[in-house]
Coordinates of C-alpha atoms and ligand atoms in Angstrom, one line a residue:
M14 CA 0.0 0.0 0.0
K15 CA 1.3 3.4 -1.0
P16 CA 1.4 6.1 1.7
K17 CA -1.2 8.7 1.4
L18 CA 0.1 12.2 0.5
L19 CA -1.8 15.4 0.6
V20 CA -0.6 18.2 -1.7
A21 CA -2.0 21.3 -0.2
R22 CA -1.8 23.7 -3.1
P23 CA -1.4 23.7 -6.9
I24 CA 2.1 22.7 -7.9
F25 CA 3.8 21.5 -11.0
Q26 CA 2.0 18.6 -12.7
S27 CA 5.4 16.9 -13.4
V28 CA 6.2 16.8 -9.7
I29 CA 2.7 15.4 -8.8
D30 CA 3.2 12.8 -11.6
S31 CA 6.5 11.6 -10.2
L32 CA 5.1 11.7 -6.6
S33 CA 2.2 9.5 -7.8
E34 CA 4.6 6.7 -8.5
K35 CA 5.4 6.4 -4.8
F36 CA 2.3 7.9 -3.1
E37 CA -1.5 7.8 -3.3
V38 CA -1.7 11.5 -3.9
T39 CA -4.7 13.8 -3.0
S40 CA -3.8 17.1 -4.7
N41 CA -5.7 20.3 -4.1
Q42 CA -5.2 21.9 -7.5
S43 CA -8.3 24.0 -7.3
D44 CA -6.5 26.9 -5.6
Q45 CA -9.4 27.2 -3.1
A46 CA -8.0 28.1 0.3
W47 CA -8.8 25.5 2.9
T48 CA -11.2 26.2 5.7
P49 CA -9.6 25.3 9.1
D50 CA -12.0 22.4 9.5
A51 CA -11.4 21.0 6.0
W52 CA -7.6 21.3 6.4
Q53 CA -7.7 19.5 9.8
Q54 CA -9.8 16.7 8.3
A55 CA -7.6 16.3 5.3
I56 CA -4.5 16.1 7.4
A57 CA -6.1 13.5 9.6
S58 CA -6.4 11.0 6.8
H59 CA -2.9 11.4 5.3
D60 CA 0.5 10.1 6.1
A61 CA 2.4 13.0 4.5
A62 CA 1.7 16.6 3.4
L63 CA 3.4 18.8 0.9
T64 CA 2.6 22.3 2.2
T65 CA 3.3 25.9 1.4
G66 CA 4.0 28.8 3.7
S67 CA 0.2 29.4 4.1
D68 CA -0.7 26.0 5.3
P69 CA -0.5 25.6 9.1
I70 CA 0.8 22.5 10.8
N71 CA 0.4 22.7 14.6
A72 CA -1.0 20.8 17.6
L73 CA -4.6 21.8 16.8
V74 CA -4.3 20.7 13.1
L75 CA -2.5 17.5 14.0
G76 CA -4.7 16.4 17.0
A77 CA -3.4 14.2 19.8
Q78 CA -2.3 11.1 17.8
P79 CA -1.6 12.2 14.2
R80 CA -1.5 9.8 11.3
L81 CA 0.8 12.3 9.6
K82 CA 4.5 11.5 9.7
I83 CA 6.0 14.3 7.7
A84 CA 5.1 17.8 6.4
A85 CA 7.4 19.0 3.7
N86 CA 7.2 22.8 3.3
M87 CA 7.7 24.2 -0.2
A88 CA 9.4 27.3 1.4
V89 CA 12.5 28.1 3.3
G90 CA 10.5 30.0 5.9
F91 CA 8.5 27.7 8.2
N92 CA 6.6 30.0 10.5
N93 CA 3.5 28.1 9.4
F94 CA 4.9 25.1 11.3
D95 CA 4.9 24.8 15.1
V96 CA 8.1 22.7 15.0
P97 CA 8.2 22.0 18.8
A98 CA 4.6 20.7 18.6
M99 CA 5.4 18.6 15.6
T100 CA 8.4 17.2 17.3
T101 CA 6.4 16.3 20.4
L102 CA 3.8 14.6 18.2
G103 CA 6.4 12.7 16.2
V104 CA 6.0 14.6 12.9
I105 CA 9.0 15.4 10.8
A106 CA 9.2 19.0 9.4
S107 CA 11.3 19.9 6.4
N108 CA 11.8 23.1 4.3
T109 CA 13.6 24.1 1.1
P110 CA 16.8 26.0 1.9
D111 CA 19.5 27.0 -0.6
V112 CA 17.5 26.4 -3.8
L113 CA 15.8 29.9 -3.6
T114 CA 18.7 31.9 -2.2
E115 CA 20.0 33.7 -5.3
T116 CA 16.6 34.2 -6.9
T117 CA 15.2 35.7 -3.7
A118 CA 18.2 38.0 -3.4
D119 CA 17.7 39.1 -7.0
F120 CA 14.2 40.1 -6.1
G121 CA 15.3 41.9 -3.0
F122 CA 17.6 43.9 -5.2
A123 CA 14.8 44.5 -7.8
L124 CA 12.7 46.0 -5.0
I125 CA 15.5 48.2 -3.8
M126 CA 15.9 49.5 -7.3
A127 CA 12.2 49.9 -8.0
T128 CA 11.6 51.6 -4.7
A129 CA 14.6 53.9 -4.8
R130 CA 14.1 54.8 -8.4
R131 CA 10.3 55.1 -8.1
M132 CA 9.7 52.7 -11.0
T133 CA 6.1 51.7 -10.4
E134 CA 5.0 55.2 -9.3
S135 CA 6.4 56.7 -12.6
E136 CA 4.9 53.9 -14.6
H137 CA 1.4 54.5 -13.3
Y138 CA 1.9 58.2 -14.1
L139 CA 2.9 57.3 -17.7
R140 CA 0.0 54.8 -18.2
A141 CA -2.4 57.4 -16.9
G142 CA -1.4 59.7 -19.8
L143 CA 0.0 62.4 -17.4
W144 CA 3.4 62.6 -19.1
K145 CA 3.4 65.8 -21.1
Q146 CA 7.0 66.9 -21.0
W147 CA 10.5 66.2 -19.6
R148 CA 11.2 67.9 -16.2
Y149 CA 14.5 68.0 -14.4
D150 CA 13.0 66.7 -11.2
M151 CA 10.6 64.2 -12.6
F152 CA 10.5 61.2 -10.2
A153 CA 13.9 62.0 -8.9
G154 CA 14.7 59.2 -6.6
A155 CA 17.5 58.0 -4.3
E156 CA 20.9 56.9 -5.5
V157 CA 21.5 53.1 -5.2
H158 CA 25.2 52.7 -6.3
G159 CA 27.6 53.9 -3.7
S160 CA 25.0 54.3 -1.0
T161 CA 24.8 52.5 2.3
L162 CA 22.9 49.2 2.4
G163 CA 21.6 47.9 5.7
I164 CA 20.5 44.3 6.0
L165 CA 18.5 43.1 9.0
G166 CA 18.9 39.3 9.2
M167 CA 22.1 37.8 7.7
G168 CA 21.3 34.3 6.7
R169 CA 21.9 32.9 3.3
I170 CA 19.6 35.4 1.5
G171 CA 21.0 38.4 3.5
Q172 CA 24.5 37.4 2.5
A173 CA 23.5 37.0 -1.2
I174 CA 22.0 40.6 -1.1
A175 CA 25.2 41.9 0.6
R176 CA 27.4 40.4 -2.2
R177 CA 25.2 42.1 -4.8
G178 CA 25.3 45.4 -3.0
A179 CA 29.1 45.4 -2.3
L180 CA 30.4 43.8 -5.4
G181 CA 27.9 44.9 -8.0
F182 CA 26.8 48.4 -6.8
G183 CA 29.8 49.5 -4.7
M184 CA 27.6 49.9 -1.6
K185 CA 28.9 50.1 1.9
V186 CA 27.1 47.2 3.6
F187 CA 26.1 47.1 7.2
Y188 CA 24.2 44.3 8.8
H189 CA 22.6 43.3 12.1
N190 CA 21.9 39.7 13.1
R191 CA 21.4 37.7 16.3
S192 CA 25.1 37.0 16.1
P193 CA 27.9 38.3 13.8
L194 CA 29.1 36.2 10.9
D195 CA 32.5 34.5 11.0
A196 CA 35.3 36.7 9.7
A197 CA 35.7 34.8 6.5
T198 CA 32.0 35.1 5.5
E199 CA 32.0 38.8 6.5
N200 CA 34.9 39.4 4.3
E201 CA 33.4 37.5 1.4
C202 CA 30.2 39.6 1.7
K203 CA 32.1 42.8 2.3
A204 CA 29.7 43.4 5.2
T205 CA 30.2 45.0 8.6
Y206 CA 28.3 44.0 11.7
V207 CA 26.6 46.9 13.6
D208 CA 24.0 47.2 16.3
K209 CA 20.4 47.6 15.3
E210 CA 20.3 51.3 16.2
T211 CA 23.4 52.0 14.0
L212 CA 21.8 50.0 11.2
L213 CA 18.6 52.0 11.3
K214 CA 20.4 55.3 11.5
T215 CA 22.9 54.8 8.7
A216 CA 21.1 52.8 6.1
D217 CA 20.0 54.5 2.9
H218 CA 18.3 51.3 1.9
L219 CA 17.3 48.9 4.6
V220 CA 16.4 45.3 3.6
L221 CA 14.6 42.9 6.0
V222 CA 15.5 39.2 5.6
L223 CA 15.1 37.8 9.0
P224 CA 12.8 34.8 9.8
Y225 CA 9.5 35.5 11.4
S226 CA 9.0 34.4 15.0
A227 CA 7.4 35.9 18.2
A228 CA 10.8 37.5 18.8
S229 CA 10.9 39.2 15.4
H230 CA 7.2 40.3 15.4
H231 CA 7.1 44.1 14.7
S232 CA 11.0 44.3 14.6
I233 CA 10.2 47.5 12.6
G234 CA 7.6 49.7 14.1
S235 CA 7.1 53.4 14.7
K236 CA 10.1 53.6 17.1
E237 CA 12.5 52.0 14.6
I238 CA 11.2 54.0 11.7
A239 CA 11.7 57.2 13.7
Q240 CA 15.4 56.4 13.8
M241 CA 15.7 56.0 10.0
K242 CA 16.8 58.8 7.6
P243 CA 14.0 60.7 6.1
T244 CA 15.5 59.8 2.7
A245 CA 15.7 56.1 3.4
T246 CA 13.9 53.3 1.7
L247 CA 12.7 50.1 3.5
V248 CA 12.3 46.7 1.7
N249 CA 10.6 43.7 3.3
I250 CA 11.1 40.4 1.5
A251 CA 11.0 38.4 4.8
R252 CA 7.6 37.8 6.3
G253 CA 4.5 39.8 7.1
G254 CA 4.4 40.8 10.7
I255 CA 8.1 41.7 10.9
V256 CA 7.0 45.2 10.0
D257 CA 4.1 46.9 11.7
D258 CA 2.3 47.7 8.5
A259 CA 0.0 50.3 10.0
A260 CA 3.0 52.2 11.5
L261 CA 4.8 52.0 8.2
A262 CA 1.8 53.3 6.2
L263 CA 1.6 56.3 8.6
A264 CA 5.3 56.9 8.3
L265 CA 5.2 56.8 4.5
K266 CA 2.2 59.1 4.5
N267 CA 4.1 61.6 6.7
K268 CA 7.3 61.2 4.6
Q269 CA 9.1 60.1 7.7
I270 CA 11.0 57.8 5.3
A271 CA 11.0 58.2 1.6
A272 CA 9.6 55.0 0.3
A273 CA 9.1 51.2 0.9
G274 CA 9.1 48.1 -1.2
L275 CA 7.0 45.3 0.2
D276 CA 6.6 41.7 -1.0
V277 CA 5.1 40.4 2.3
F278 CA 2.3 41.8 4.5
E279 CA 0.7 41.3 7.9
G280 CA -2.3 39.0 7.3
E281 CA -1.6 38.6 3.6
P282 CA -3.1 38.2 1.1
A283 CA -4.9 41.2 2.8
V284 CA -2.9 44.4 2.5
H285 CA -3.3 47.3 4.8
P286 CA -5.7 49.6 3.0
D287 CA -3.5 52.7 3.5
L288 CA -0.6 51.1 1.7
L289 CA -2.8 50.6 -1.4
T290 CA -3.4 54.3 -1.7
L291 CA 0.2 55.6 -1.1
P292 CA 2.3 56.4 -4.1
N293 CA 5.7 55.9 -2.4
V294 CA 5.4 52.2 -1.9
V295 CA 6.1 49.3 -4.3
L296 CA 3.8 46.3 -3.6
T297 CA 4.2 42.8 -4.9
P298 CA 2.3 39.6 -4.0
H299 CA 4.9 37.5 -2.2
I300 CA 6.8 36.5 -5.4
A301 CA 10.4 36.9 -4.3
S302 CA 11.2 33.3 -5.1
S303 CA 9.0 33.1 -8.2
T304 CA 11.0 32.2 -11.2
V305 CA 10.0 29.0 -13.0
K306 CA 13.3 27.4 -12.4
T307 CA 13.4 28.2 -8.7
R308 CA 9.8 27.3 -7.9
L309 CA 10.3 24.0 -9.7
A310 CA 13.5 23.4 -7.6
M311 CA 11.5 24.2 -4.4
A312 CA 8.7 21.8 -5.4
Q313 CA 11.2 19.1 -6.3
L314 CA 13.2 19.5 -3.0
A315 CA 9.9 19.3 -1.0
A316 CA 9.0 16.1 -3.0
D317 CA 12.5 14.7 -2.5
N318 CA 12.2 15.2 1.2
L319 CA 9.0 13.1 1.2
V320 CA 10.4 10.3 -1.0
S321 CA 13.7 10.2 1.0
F322 CA 11.8 10.0 4.3
F323 CA 9.6 7.1 3.2
A324 CA 12.6 5.3 1.6
T325 CA 15.2 5.8 4.4
G326 CA 13.4 7.3 7.4
H327 CA 15.3 10.5 6.9
A328 CA 14.3 13.8 5.2
L329 CA 17.0 15.6 3.2
T330 CA 16.5 19.0 4.8
P331 CA 14.8 18.3 8.1
L332 CA 13.9 21.0 10.6
N333 CA 13.6 18.6 13.5
Q334 CA 14.5 15.1 14.7
V335 CA 11.8 12.8 16.0
P336 CA 12.1 9.3 17.4
A337 CA 11.4 6.9 14.5
K338 CA 7.7 6.6 13.9
S339 CA 7.6 3.9 11.3
A340 CA 7.8 5.6 7.9
T341 CA 5.9 2.7 6.2
Ligands
8YV408 C1 7.4 31.0 -0.9 C2 8.9 32.1 0.9 O1 7.0 31.3 -2.1 O2 10.4 30.3 0.9 C3 9.8 31.1 1.5 O3 10.0 31.2 2.8 O4 8.5 33.0 1.5 C4 8.5 31.9 -0.5 O5 9.7 31.6 -1.3 C5 6.2 31.0 0.0 O6 6.5 30.8 1.3 C6 5.3 29.8 -0.4 O7 5.5 28.6 0.1

């Protein structure tokens, strides 16, 4: 008997086809969001799940004696998982590190550029037929090359952004992290560790790339924004909730900082209504990892975690260790 696998969201048909050789696959390709009850019921009748960052796995979803043995997240971030609860209940958690690092860093840089150089704001102006003549100060933005880049959170993606800034754009790169990088990695990224206050005060462009947790909730709120330069831009490609979006909207409205580029939002896909009306913010729908190649690599790594677990008892990129609950 093949193990039963629940694929929570639409993914590549080729990945589903290959998973179907090893699993009895139930695949939600309808793109209908699960109600909490339907999700809990679906999880209860499966041995494995392939989830995305919007699908919660926690004690409530799992119940006291889960049938589920593994949830493979098609994301590097895993704040949709309660990993300690999964460990207690004997459920393996895995994510998709590395395969999206460079692509996500590219997008972080795209948002820095679009925000600093007012690309979407000026495009809307052009599309609205408002462009009548050249003006010396038309959509004058902030310099990117040679400016100071601040990075909050210096994991793999933060480091990839640092390399782009330092080596490609001649930026001075400062970062803040729970702990400094080792000297060799710092040197490779051409980045200097500073405290959070110095980071906020010195950055011309501040990029957030830290994981979401209770500890990082509202890492950027009105107090932090007040310490930033009035000419600064803020980019969030990490997770909704790391920024207090209401405080940011107010700060953008009052020109406390110049502009923001946001790929993630508190309570997404809902977006704070004030952000939707402001011209000095670039908004994208959580697409930083979205190239065809990278999304396929993410889906494939999530699938490989499942296949590996059921073949060997070990996932390839696990987030926890649990005492062996029979994989078969
Ligand atoms: C995903 C992400 O697209 O990997 C992550 O943590 O935020 C994105 O790359 C999203 O979480 C869907 O799973």
